[in-house]
């Protein structure tokens, strides 16, 4: 098989274990991936995948093709990093991945200013809490909030994101047994040490920014990021108001890209922008 697109289909099907998941990875529709799989099976006159209770499963033939696909993927990723590293001028593309909340509340204006200052550098900004892979060339630079970043990546640890407890002042006029927390999932352990340990969970909401916005609309209590909540005049800190550190902000890139001028330029620029907002991040501006 000499078509890289066919190998990409095999990789996506092996990792997703379903046509739907593979279609999402490949940005194709379900029917297209189904046709591509049928074409693969026809080409070899033997199935590459077979159905199982757990989803699509590679056959013996499929396992051999997958091994070849993984080798090709590594070569293509290495070639892309080598090409990027060979470009010395402050021009070209940079793929930046960062959490939506940090993009919106800390770096939006700064990223716009960078683009205006360096118009020959084109930013591709990926905002997601899903961690983009530097090894797979999904990003060239990532901003991560983590205590355990991948050890083989290079970059710098900046400082922690700090959290405190918040709500609208008029929310506390509700009876104590009606108070509730807005959380990311279930009943987190931190409720037990919060200012209202007996309050239940009013709402489970996976979006960080929306949790703050719901609290600002009198929807509940929230353990919020100071850099978001302290910029929302509707919210005030509750309890003793003392913030506490959460996880560190990291700026990371791949070892092969650390010396690329435009990568280094943006890394230094982002670090400077975030350091200038350290007081906001650490909750010292109230």
Coordinates of N, CA, C and O in Angstrom, one line a residue, residues 2-113:
X2 N 0.7 2.1 -1.0 CA 1.6 3.3 -1.1 C 0.8 4.6 -0.9 O 1.3 5.7 -1.2
X3 N -0.4 4.6 -0.4 CA -1.2 5.8 -0.2 C -1.2 6.1 1.3 O -1.8 5.4 2.1
X4 N -0.6 7.3 1.7 CA -0.5 7.6 3.1 C -1.9 7.8 3.7 O -2.2 7.5 4.8
X5 N -2.9 8.3 2.9 CA -4.2 8.5 3.4 C -4.8 7.2 3.8 O -5.6 7.1 4.8
X6 N -4.5 6.1 3.2 CA -5.0 4.8 3.6 C -4.4 4.4 5.0 O -5.1 3.8 5.8
X7 N -3.2 4.7 5.2 CA -2.5 4.4 6.5 C -3.2 5.3 7.5 O -3.3 4.9 8.7
X8 N -3.5 6.5 7.2 CA -4.2 7.4 8.2 C -5.5 6.8 8.6 O -5.9 6.9 9.8
X9 N -6.2 6.3 7.7 CA -7.5 5.6 8.0 C -7.3 4.5 8.9 O -8.1 4.3 9.9
X10 N -6.3 3.6 8.7 CA -6.0 2.5 9.5 C -5.7 3.0 10.9 O -6.1 2.4 12.0
X11 N -4.8 4.0 11.0 CA -4.5 4.6 12.4 C -5.7 5.1 13.1 O -5.9 4.8 14.3
X12 N -6.6 5.8 12.4 CA -7.8 6.4 13.0 C -8.7 5.3 13.5 O -9.3 5.3 14.6
X13 N -8.9 4.3 12.7 CA -9.8 3.2 13.0 C -9.3 2.4 14.2 O -10.0 1.9 15.1
X14 N -7.9 2.1 14.2 CA -7.3 1.4 15.3 C -7.4 2.1 16.6 O -7.7 1.5 17.7
X15 N -7.3 3.4 16.6 CA -7.3 4.2 17.8 C -8.7 4.5 18.2 O -9.0 4.6 19.4
X16 N -9.6 4.7 17.3 CA -11.0 5.1 17.6 C -11.9 3.8 17.9 O -12.9 3.9 18.6
X17 N -11.5 2.7 17.2 CA -12.3 1.5 17.3 C -13.7 1.6 16.9 O -14.5 0.7 17.2
X18 N -14.0 2.6 16.1 CA -15.4 2.7 15.5 C -15.3 3.7 14.3 O -14.4 4.5 14.2
X19 N -16.2 3.5 13.4 CA -16.3 4.4 12.2 C -16.5 5.9 12.7 O -15.9 6.8 12.1
X20 N -17.4 6.0 13.7 CA -17.7 7.4 14.1 C -16.5 8.1 14.7 O -16.2 9.2 14.4
X21 N -15.8 7.4 15.6 CA -14.6 8.0 16.2 C -13.5 8.3 15.2 O -12.9 9.3 15.3
X22 N -13.3 7.3 14.3 CA -12.3 7.6 13.2 C -12.7 8.8 12.4 O -11.8 9.6 12.0
X23 N -14.0 8.9 12.0 CA -14.4 10.0 11.2 C -14.1 11.3 11.9 O -13.7 12.3 11.3
X24 N -14.3 11.4 13.2 CA -14.1 12.6 14.0 C -12.6 12.9 13.9 O -12.2 14.1 13.7
X25 N -11.7 11.9 14.1 CA -10.3 12.2 14.1 C -9.8 12.7 12.7 O -9.0 13.5 12.6
X26 N -10.4 12.2 11.6 CA -10.0 12.5 10.3 C -10.8 13.7 9.7 O -10.5 14.1 8.6
X27 N -11.7 14.2 10.4 CA -12.6 15.3 10.0 C -13.3 14.9 8.7 O -13.4 15.7 7.7
X28 N -13.8 13.7 8.7 CA -14.6 13.2 7.5 C -15.9 12.7 8.1 O -16.1 12.7 9.3
X29 N -16.9 12.4 7.2 CA -18.1 11.9 7.7 C -18.1 10.4 7.8 O -17.2 9.7 7.2
X30 N -19.1 9.9 8.5 CA -19.1 8.4 8.7 C -19.2 7.6 7.5 O -18.5 6.6 7.3
X31 N -19.9 8.1 6.5 CA -20.1 7.3 5.2 C -18.8 7.2 4.5 O -18.4 6.2 3.9
X32 N -18.0 8.3 4.5 CA -16.7 8.3 3.8 C -15.7 7.3 4.4 O -15.1 6.6 3.7
X33 N -15.7 7.3 5.7 CA -14.8 6.4 6.4 C -15.2 4.9 6.1 O -14.4 4.0 5.9
X34 N -16.5 4.7 6.1 CA -17.1 3.4 5.8 C -16.6 2.9 4.4 O -16.2 1.8 4.2
X35 N -16.7 3.8 3.4 CA -16.3 3.5 2.1 C -14.8 3.2 2.0 O -14.3 2.3 1.3
X36 N -14.0 4.0 2.8 CA -12.6 3.8 2.8 C -12.2 2.4 3.4 O -11.3 1.8 2.9
X37 N -12.9 2.0 4.4 CA -12.7 0.7 5.0 C -13.0 -0.4 4.0 O -12.3 -1.4 3.9
X38 N -14.2 -0.2 3.3 CA -14.6 -1.3 2.4 C -13.5 -1.4 1.2 O -13.2 -2.5 0.8
X39 N -13.0 -0.2 0.8 CA -12.0 -0.2 -0.2 C -10.7 -0.9 0.2 O -10.1 -1.7 -0.5
X40 N -10.3 -0.7 1.5 CA -9.2 -1.4 2.0 C -9.4 -2.9 2.0 O -8.5 -3.7 1.6
X41 N -10.5 -3.4 2.5 CA -10.8 -4.8 2.5 C -10.8 -5.4 1.1 O -10.4 -6.5 0.9
X42 N -11.3 -4.6 0.2 CA -11.4 -5.1 -1.2 C -10.0 -5.2 -1.8 O -9.7 -6.2 -2.5
X43 N -9.2 -4.2 -1.5 CA -7.8 -4.2 -2.1 C -7.0 -5.4 -1.7 O -6.2 -6.0 -2.4
X44 N -7.2 -5.9 -0.4 CA -6.4 -7.0 0.0 C -7.2 -8.3 -0.1 O -6.6 -9.4 0.3
X45 N -8.4 -8.3 -0.5 CA -9.3 -9.5 -0.6 C -9.3 -10.2 0.7 O -9.5 -11.4 0.8
X46 N -9.1 -9.5 1.8 CA -9.2 -10.0 3.2 C -9.5 -8.8 4.1 O -9.1 -7.7 3.8
X47 N -10.2 -9.1 5.2 CA -10.6 -8.0 6.1 C -9.3 -7.4 6.8 O -8.5 -8.2 7.2
X48 N -9.3 -6.1 6.9 CA -8.3 -5.4 7.7 C -8.8 -5.3 9.2 O -8.0 -5.3 10.1
X49 N -10.1 -5.0 9.3 CA -10.7 -4.9 10.6 C -11.9 -5.9 10.7 O -12.5 -6.2 9.6
X50 N -12.2 -6.3 11.9 CA -13.4 -7.1 12.0 C -14.2 -6.6 13.2 O -13.6 -5.9 14.1
X51 N -15.5 -6.8 13.2 CA -16.3 -6.3 14.3 C -16.2 -7.2 15.6 O -16.0 -8.4 15.4
X52 N -16.2 -6.6 16.7 CA -16.2 -7.3 18.0 C -17.1 -6.6 19.0 O -17.5 -5.4 18.7
X53 N -17.4 -7.2 20.1 CA -18.2 -6.5 21.1 C -17.6 -5.2 21.6 O -18.3 -4.3 22.0
X54 N -16.3 -5.1 21.5 CA -15.6 -3.9 21.9 C -15.5 -2.8 20.8 O -14.9 -1.8 21.0
X55 N -15.9 -3.2 19.6 CA -15.8 -2.3 18.5 C -14.9 -2.9 17.4 O -14.7 -4.1 17.4
X56 N -14.4 -2.1 16.5 CA -13.6 -2.6 15.4 C -12.3 -3.2 16.0 O -11.6 -2.5 16.8
X57 N -11.9 -4.3 15.5 CA -10.6 -5.0 15.9 C -9.8 -5.4 14.7 O -10.3 -5.9 13.7
X58 N -8.5 -5.1 14.8 CA -7.6 -5.4 13.7 C -7.4 -6.9 13.6 O -7.3 -7.7 14.5
X59 N -7.4 -7.3 12.3 CA -7.1 -8.7 12.0 C -5.6 -8.9 12.0 O -4.8 -7.9 12.2
X60 N -5.1 -10.1 11.8 CA -3.6 -10.3 11.7 C -3.0 -9.4 10.5 O -2.0 -8.8 10.7
X61 N -3.7 -9.3 9.4 CA -3.3 -8.5 8.3 C -3.3 -7.0 8.8 O -2.4 -6.2 8.5
X62 N -4.4 -6.6 9.5 CA -4.5 -5.3 9.9 C -3.4 -4.9 10.9 O -2.9 -3.7 10.8
X63 N -3.0 -5.8 11.7 CA -1.9 -5.5 12.7 C -0.6 -5.2 11.9 O 0.2 -4.3 12.3
X64 N -0.3 -6.0 10.9 CA 0.9 -5.7 10.1 C 0.8 -4.3 9.4 O 1.8 -3.6 9.4
X65 N -0.4 -4.0 8.9 CA -0.5 -2.7 8.2 C -0.4 -1.6 9.3 O 0.1 -0.5 9.0
X66 N -0.9 -1.8 10.5 CA -0.9 -0.8 11.5 C 0.6 -0.5 11.9 O 1.0 0.7 12.1
X67 N 1.4 -1.5 12.0 CA 2.8 -1.3 12.3 C 3.5 -0.5 11.3 O 4.3 0.4 11.6
X68 N 3.2 -0.7 10.0 CA 3.8 0.1 8.9 C 3.2 1.5 9.0 O 4.0 2.5 8.8
X69 N 2.0 1.7 9.3 CA 1.4 3.0 9.4 C 2.0 3.8 10.6 O 2.3 5.0 10.4
X70 N 2.3 3.2 11.7 CA 2.9 3.9 12.8 C 4.3 4.3 12.5 O 4.8 5.4 12.9
X71 N 5.0 3.5 11.7 CA 6.4 3.9 11.3 C 6.3 5.1 10.4 O 7.1 6.0 10.5
X72 N 5.4 5.0 9.4 CA 5.3 6.2 8.5 C 4.9 7.4 9.2 O 5.4 8.5 8.9
X73 N 4.0 7.3 10.2 CA 3.6 8.5 11.0 C 4.8 9.1 11.7 O 4.9 10.4 11.7
X74 N 5.6 8.3 12.3 CA 6.8 8.9 13.0 C 7.7 9.6 12.0 O 8.3 10.6 12.3
X75 N 7.9 9.0 10.8 CA 8.8 9.6 9.8 C 8.2 11.0 9.4 O 8.9 12.0 9.3
X76 N 6.9 11.0 9.1 CA 6.3 12.3 8.7 C 6.4 13.3 9.8 O 6.7 14.5 9.5
X77 N 6.1 12.9 11.0 CA 6.2 13.9 12.1 C 7.6 14.4 12.3 O 7.8 15.6 12.5
X78 N 8.6 13.5 12.2 CA 10.0 14.0 12.3 C 10.4 14.9 11.2 O 11.1 15.9 11.4
X79 N 9.9 14.6 9.9 CA 10.2 15.5 8.8 C 9.6 16.9 9.0 O 10.2 17.9 8.7
X80 N 8.4 16.9 9.5 CA 7.7 18.2 9.7 C 8.5 19.1 10.7 O 8.8 20.2 10.6
X81 N 9.0 18.4 11.8 CA 9.7 19.2 12.8 C 11.1 19.6 12.3 O 11.5 20.7 12.5
X82 N 11.7 18.8 11.4 CA 13.0 19.2 10.8 C 12.8 20.4 9.9 O 13.6 21.3 9.8
X83 N 11.7 20.3 9.1 CA 11.4 21.4 8.2 C 11.2 22.7 9.0 O 11.7 23.8 8.6
X84 N 10.4 22.6 10.1 CA 10.2 23.8 10.9 C 11.4 24.4 11.5 O 11.7 25.6 11.5
X85 N 12.3 23.5 12.0 CA 13.5 23.9 12.7 C 14.5 24.5 11.7 O 15.3 25.3 12.0
X86 N 14.4 24.1 10.4 CA 15.3 24.7 9.4 C 15.0 26.1 8.9 O 15.7 26.7 8.2
X87 N 13.8 26.6 9.3 CA 13.4 27.9 8.9 C 13.8 28.9 10.0 O 13.3 28.9 11.1
X88 N 14.7 29.8 9.6 CA 15.3 30.7 10.6 C 14.6 32.1 10.6 O 14.6 32.8 11.6
X89 N 13.9 32.5 9.6 CA 13.3 33.8 9.6 C 12.1 33.8 10.5 O 11.5 32.8 10.8
X90 N 11.7 35.1 10.9 CA 10.6 35.3 11.7 C 9.3 35.3 10.8 O 8.7 36.4 10.7
X91 N 9.0 34.2 10.2 CA 7.9 34.1 9.4 C 7.4 32.6 9.4 O 8.1 31.7 9.8
X92 N 6.2 32.4 8.9 CA 5.7 31.0 8.8 C 4.6 30.8 9.9 O 4.1 31.7 10.5
X93 N 4.2 29.6 10.0 CA 3.1 29.2 10.9 C 3.6 28.7 12.3 O 4.7 28.2 12.4
X94 N 2.8 29.0 13.3 CA 3.0 28.5 14.6 C 1.6 27.9 15.1 O 0.6 28.7 15.1
X95 N 1.6 26.7 15.5 CA 0.4 26.1 16.1 C 0.5 26.2 17.6 O 1.4 25.6 18.2
X96 N -0.4 27.0 18.1 CA -0.4 27.2 19.6 C -1.7 26.6 20.2 O -2.8 26.8 19.7
X97 N -1.5 25.8 21.2 CA -2.6 25.1 21.9 C -2.7 25.6 23.4 O -1.6 25.6 24.0
X98 N -3.8 26.1 23.8 CA -3.9 26.6 25.2 C -5.4 26.5 25.6 O -6.3 26.4 24.8
X99 N -5.6 26.4 27.0 CA -6.9 26.3 27.5 C -7.8 27.5 27.1 O -7.3 28.6 27.1
X100 N -9.1 27.3 26.8 CA -9.9 28.5 26.4 C -10.0 29.6 27.5 O -10.0 30.7 27.1
X101 N -10.0 29.2 28.8 CA -10.1 30.2 29.8 C -8.9 31.1 29.8 O -9.0 32.4 29.9
X102 N -7.7 30.5 29.6 CA -6.4 31.4 29.6 C -6.4 32.2 28.4 O -6.0 33.4 28.4
X103 N -6.9 31.7 27.2 CA -6.9 32.5 26.0 C -7.8 33.7 26.2 O -7.5 34.8 25.8
X104 N -9.0 33.4 26.8 CA -10.0 34.5 26.9 C -9.7 35.5 27.9 O -9.9 36.7 27.7
X105 N -9.2 35.1 29.1 CA -9.1 36.0 30.2 C -7.7 36.5 30.5 O -7.5 37.4 31.3
X106 N -6.7 35.9 29.9 CA -5.3 36.3 30.1 C -4.6 36.8 28.9 O -3.7 37.6 29.0
X107 N -4.9 36.2 27.7 CA -3.9 36.3 26.6 C -4.6 36.8 25.3 O -3.9 36.9 24.3
X108 N -5.9 37.0 25.3 CA -6.5 37.4 24.0 C -6.0 38.6 23.4 O -5.6 38.6 22.2
X109 N -5.9 39.7 24.1 CA -5.4 41.0 23.5 C -3.9 40.8 23.2 O -3.5 41.4 22.2
X110 N -3.2 40.1 24.0 CA -1.8 39.9 23.8 C -1.5 39.1 22.5 O -0.5 39.4 21.8
X111 N -2.3 38.1 22.2 CA -2.1 37.4 21.0 C -2.5 38.2 19.8 O -1.8 38.1 18.7
X112 N -3.5 39.0 19.9 CA -3.8 39.9 18.8 C -2.7 40.9 18.6 O -2.3 41.2 17.4
X113 N -2.1 41.4 19.6 CA -0.9 42.4 19.5 C 0.3 41.7 18.9 O 1.0 42.3 18.1

